[in-house]
Amino acid sequence: MASVQGTAVDITTEDGVADAYLAHPDDGLPHPGVLFYQDAFGLRPHLRSMADRLAGAGYTVLVPNVFYRHGRTPVFDLPEFIDPSARPEIFQQIGPVMQTLTPELAMRDADAYLRWLADSPLVADGPVALTGYCMGARLALFTAGTYPDRVAVAAGFHGARLATDAPDSPHLVVEKVTAEVYFAHADEDPSMPPEQQQLLEETLTAAGVRHRCEVYPGAHHGFTQADTATYHQEGDERHWAALLDLLERTF
């Protein structure tokens, strides 16, 4: 693993300034770019450590605070260990903020994040990778379909409501996706039930998108997040193996 440098950066968007975390190998050289989309709990020490791990494998990783319209990080006052069943007010705070990040706003921001990566001397030329967690999996799919020429590969883990009957369901952008995609579903996740998994799979297949969708047994929504009550070590290790394999094959 390469030694890693992590810094705070600011990204100018059409609607303001998004604070972000940037992690990259400490060699001053350009590396393949990864846009890392947060879960609902936001940019916090655990996500920075995940970005550091990816950077150690040879990538330049950008983790934007997608809730920047509501303030700089930390947007929410979170405990070190997040257990929403013990602290239900956490979601009472987060829910309304999530609702305000419409696909339209999120994709306007995605353009700024992708341009920032393209302009950075620490990022190799060419399309980048996306990885996203929970709500970030939705953002990854939307981004791959909205900016296909700028995305080489996209991964999403324990994504929620990826294929619904809503007019802005993420799966509706699949026909524009040119990247290879990978989705890992938790088998105990009511926000991504079997019928949605099947619709996503069928939509990706019909569109001719190179893809793999897998169900992780015994895992709950949020299984990659070690600072939460839904962490599942086996699922997390499998996620790292799948993600790093995808990136190595792509870059």
Coordinates of C-alpha atoms in Angstrom, one line a residue:
M1 CA 0.0 0.0 0.0
A2 CA 1.3 3.4 -0.9
S3 CA 1.6 6.1 1.8
V4 CA -1.3 8.4 1.6
Q5 CA -1.9 12.1 1.9
G6 CA -5.3 13.4 2.9
T7 CA -6.4 17.0 2.7
A8 CA -9.6 19.1 2.9
V9 CA -10.5 20.8 -0.4
D10 CA -13.3 23.2 -1.5
I11 CA -15.1 22.7 -4.8
T12 CA -17.0 25.6 -6.5
T13 CA -20.4 24.5 -7.7
E14 CA -23.2 26.4 -9.4
D15 CA -24.9 26.8 -6.1
G16 CA -22.0 27.5 -3.7
V17 CA -19.0 25.8 -2.4
A18 CA -18.8 22.1 -1.5
D19 CA -16.3 21.1 1.1
A20 CA -14.7 17.7 0.4
Y21 CA -12.0 15.3 1.5
L22 CA -9.2 14.3 -1.0
A23 CA -7.0 11.3 -0.5
H24 CA -4.2 10.3 -2.8
P25 CA -0.8 8.5 -2.9
D26 CA 1.9 10.7 -1.4
D27 CA 4.1 10.6 -4.6
G28 CA 2.9 13.8 -6.4
L29 CA 1.9 11.7 -9.5
P30 CA -1.4 11.5 -11.2
H31 CA -3.5 8.4 -10.4
P32 CA -6.9 7.2 -11.7
G33 CA -9.7 9.3 -10.1
V34 CA -12.5 8.0 -7.9
L35 CA -15.5 10.0 -7.0
F36 CA -16.7 8.6 -3.7
Y37 CA -20.4 9.3 -2.8
Q38 CA -21.2 9.3 0.9
D39 CA -24.1 7.6 2.7
A40 CA -26.7 9.7 4.5
F41 CA -24.6 10.2 7.6
G42 CA -22.2 12.2 5.6
L43 CA -18.5 13.0 5.5
R44 CA -17.0 11.8 8.8
P45 CA -13.9 10.0 10.1
H46 CA -15.0 6.5 8.8
L47 CA -15.5 7.7 5.3
R48 CA -12.1 9.5 5.3
S49 CA -10.5 6.2 6.4
M50 CA -12.3 4.4 3.5
A51 CA -11.0 7.0 1.1
D52 CA -7.5 6.6 2.6
R53 CA -7.7 2.8 2.0
L54 CA -8.6 3.4 -1.7
A55 CA -5.9 5.9 -2.1
G56 CA -3.4 3.4 -0.6
A57 CA -4.3 1.1 -3.5
G58 CA -3.2 3.7 -6.0
Y59 CA -6.2 6.1 -6.6
T60 CA -6.9 9.8 -6.1
V61 CA -10.2 9.8 -4.2
L62 CA -12.6 12.7 -3.8
V63 CA -15.4 12.6 -1.1
P64 CA -17.6 15.6 -1.4
N65 CA -20.0 16.7 1.3
V66 CA -23.1 16.4 -0.9
F67 CA -25.2 18.2 1.8
Y68 CA -23.0 21.4 1.5
R69 CA -26.1 23.5 1.0
H70 CA -27.0 22.8 4.6
G71 CA -23.5 23.7 5.9
R72 CA -19.9 22.5 6.0
T73 CA -18.9 19.2 7.5
P74 CA -20.1 18.0 10.0
V75 CA -23.6 18.7 8.8
F76 CA -25.1 16.6 11.6
D77 CA -24.0 16.0 15.2
L78 CA -23.3 12.3 15.1
P79 CA -22.0 10.0 17.9
E80 CA -18.8 8.1 17.3
F81 CA -20.9 4.9 17.0
I82 CA -24.2 5.4 15.0
D83 CA -27.1 3.4 16.2
P84 CA -30.3 5.0 14.8
S85 CA -32.5 2.6 16.9
A86 CA -31.0 4.1 20.0
R87 CA -31.0 7.6 18.6
P88 CA -34.1 7.9 16.3
E89 CA -33.7 11.6 16.2
I90 CA -30.7 11.1 13.9
F91 CA -32.9 10.3 11.0
Q92 CA -35.4 13.0 11.9
Q93 CA -32.5 15.4 11.2
I94 CA -31.1 13.7 8.2
G95 CA -34.4 12.8 6.4
P96 CA -35.4 16.3 5.4
V97 CA -31.9 17.2 4.3
M98 CA -31.8 14.1 2.0
Q99 CA -35.2 15.0 0.5
T100 CA -33.8 18.4 -0.6
L101 CA -31.1 16.8 -2.7
T102 CA -33.1 16.2 -5.8
P103 CA -31.6 14.3 -8.8
E104 CA -31.4 17.6 -10.7
L105 CA -29.4 19.3 -8.0
A106 CA -27.2 16.3 -7.4
M107 CA -26.3 16.1 -11.1
R108 CA -25.6 19.8 -11.3
D109 CA -23.1 19.1 -8.4
A110 CA -21.7 16.0 -10.1
D111 CA -20.7 18.1 -13.0
A112 CA -18.6 20.3 -10.7
Y113 CA -17.1 17.3 -8.9
L114 CA -16.1 15.6 -12.2
R115 CA -14.7 18.8 -13.6
W116 CA -12.6 19.3 -10.4
L117 CA -11.2 15.8 -10.8
A118 CA -10.5 16.4 -14.5
D119 CA -8.6 19.6 -13.7
S120 CA -6.5 18.2 -10.8
P121 CA -2.9 17.4 -11.5
L122 CA -3.2 14.5 -9.1
V123 CA -5.8 12.7 -11.4
A124 CA -4.8 10.8 -14.5
D125 CA -6.4 11.8 -17.7
G126 CA -9.6 10.0 -18.8
P127 CA -12.8 8.9 -17.3
V128 CA -13.0 8.2 -13.6
A129 CA -14.6 5.6 -11.3
L130 CA -17.6 6.1 -9.0
T131 CA -18.3 4.3 -5.8
G132 CA -21.3 5.1 -3.6
Y133 CA -22.9 3.8 -0.4
C134 CA -26.6 3.8 0.5
M135 CA -27.9 7.1 -1.0
G136 CA -24.5 7.3 -2.7
A137 CA -25.3 4.3 -4.8
R138 CA -28.2 6.2 -6.2
L139 CA -26.0 9.2 -6.9
A140 CA -23.4 6.9 -8.6
L141 CA -26.0 5.4 -10.9
F142 CA -27.5 8.8 -11.8
T143 CA -24.0 10.2 -12.5
A144 CA -23.0 7.2 -14.7
G145 CA -26.2 7.8 -16.8
T146 CA -25.9 11.6 -16.8
Y147 CA -22.2 11.9 -17.7
P148 CA -21.4 8.6 -19.5
D149 CA -18.3 9.9 -21.3
R150 CA -16.7 10.9 -18.0
V151 CA -17.3 7.6 -16.1
A152 CA -15.4 4.4 -16.7
V153 CA -16.9 2.3 -14.0
A154 CA -19.5 2.7 -11.2
A155 CA -20.1 0.7 -8.1
G156 CA -22.9 0.9 -5.5
F157 CA -23.2 -0.8 -2.2
H158 CA -26.4 -1.2 -0.2
G159 CA -28.2 1.2 -2.4
A160 CA -31.8 2.1 -1.6
R161 CA -34.7 2.5 -4.0
L162 CA -32.6 2.0 -7.1
A163 CA -35.5 0.7 -9.3
T164 CA -38.9 2.0 -8.3
D165 CA -42.0 3.3 -10.1
A166 CA -41.1 6.9 -9.3
P167 CA -40.7 9.2 -12.3
D168 CA -37.1 9.9 -11.2
S169 CA -36.1 6.4 -10.2
P170 CA -32.3 5.9 -10.8
H171 CA -32.8 2.9 -13.1
L172 CA -34.4 5.1 -15.7
V173 CA -31.0 6.5 -16.7
V174 CA -29.5 3.0 -17.4
E175 CA -30.0 3.2 -21.1
K176 CA -27.4 6.0 -21.3
V177 CA -24.8 4.2 -19.1
T178 CA -21.6 3.2 -20.9
A179 CA -19.5 2.3 -17.8
E180 CA -19.3 -1.1 -16.3
V181 CA -21.4 -1.2 -13.2
Y182 CA -21.4 -3.3 -10.0
F183 CA -24.2 -3.3 -7.4
A184 CA -24.1 -5.2 -4.1
H185 CA -27.5 -5.5 -2.3
A186 CA -27.9 -6.5 1.3
D187 CA -30.3 -9.4 1.5
E188 CA -32.0 -8.0 4.6
D189 CA -32.7 -4.5 3.1
P190 CA -36.3 -3.5 2.9
S191 CA -35.3 -0.4 0.9
M192 CA -34.1 -2.6 -2.0
P193 CA -36.4 -5.6 -2.0
P194 CA -36.2 -8.6 -4.5
E195 CA -38.6 -7.0 -7.0
Q196 CA -36.4 -3.9 -7.2
Q197 CA -33.3 -6.0 -7.5
Q198 CA -34.9 -7.9 -10.4
L199 CA -36.1 -4.7 -12.2
L200 CA -32.6 -3.2 -12.0
E201 CA -31.0 -6.4 -13.3
E202 CA -33.5 -6.6 -16.2
T203 CA -33.0 -3.0 -17.1
L204 CA -29.2 -3.3 -17.1
T205 CA -29.4 -6.4 -19.2
A206 CA -31.9 -4.9 -21.7
A207 CA -29.7 -1.8 -22.1
G208 CA -26.6 -4.0 -22.8
V209 CA -24.7 -2.5 -19.8
R210 CA -21.7 -4.6 -18.6
H211 CA -22.8 -5.3 -15.1
R212 CA -22.9 -7.6 -12.1
C213 CA -25.4 -7.4 -9.3
E214 CA -24.9 -9.5 -6.3
V215 CA -26.8 -10.1 -3.0
Y216 CA -24.7 -10.3 0.1
P217 CA -26.3 -12.9 2.5
G218 CA -26.8 -11.9 6.1
A219 CA -26.0 -8.2 5.4
H220 CA -28.3 -5.3 6.3
H221 CA -28.6 -1.9 4.7
G222 CA -25.4 0.0 5.6
F223 CA -23.2 -3.2 5.9
T224 CA -20.0 -1.4 4.9
Q225 CA -20.1 1.2 7.6
A226 CA -18.0 0.1 10.5
D227 CA -19.1 3.0 12.7
T228 CA -22.7 2.0 12.6
A229 CA -24.9 -0.7 14.1
T230 CA -25.6 -2.3 10.7
Y231 CA -22.0 -3.1 10.0
H232 CA -21.4 -6.7 8.7
Q233 CA -17.7 -7.6 8.5
E234 CA -18.0 -10.4 6.0
G235 CA -20.1 -8.2 3.7
D236 CA -17.6 -5.3 4.1
E237 CA -14.6 -7.5 3.2
R238 CA -16.5 -8.8 0.2
H239 CA -17.2 -5.2 -0.8
W240 CA -13.6 -4.2 -0.7
A241 CA -12.5 -7.3 -2.8
A242 CA -15.2 -6.5 -5.4
L243 CA -14.5 -2.8 -5.6
L244 CA -10.7 -3.2 -5.8
D245 CA -11.1 -5.9 -8.4
L246 CA -13.3 -3.7 -10.5
L247 CA -10.9 -0.8 -10.3
E248 CA -7.8 -2.9 -11.1
R249 CA -9.5 -4.4 -14.2
T250 CA -10.6 -0.9 -15.4
F251 CA -7.4 1.0 -14.8

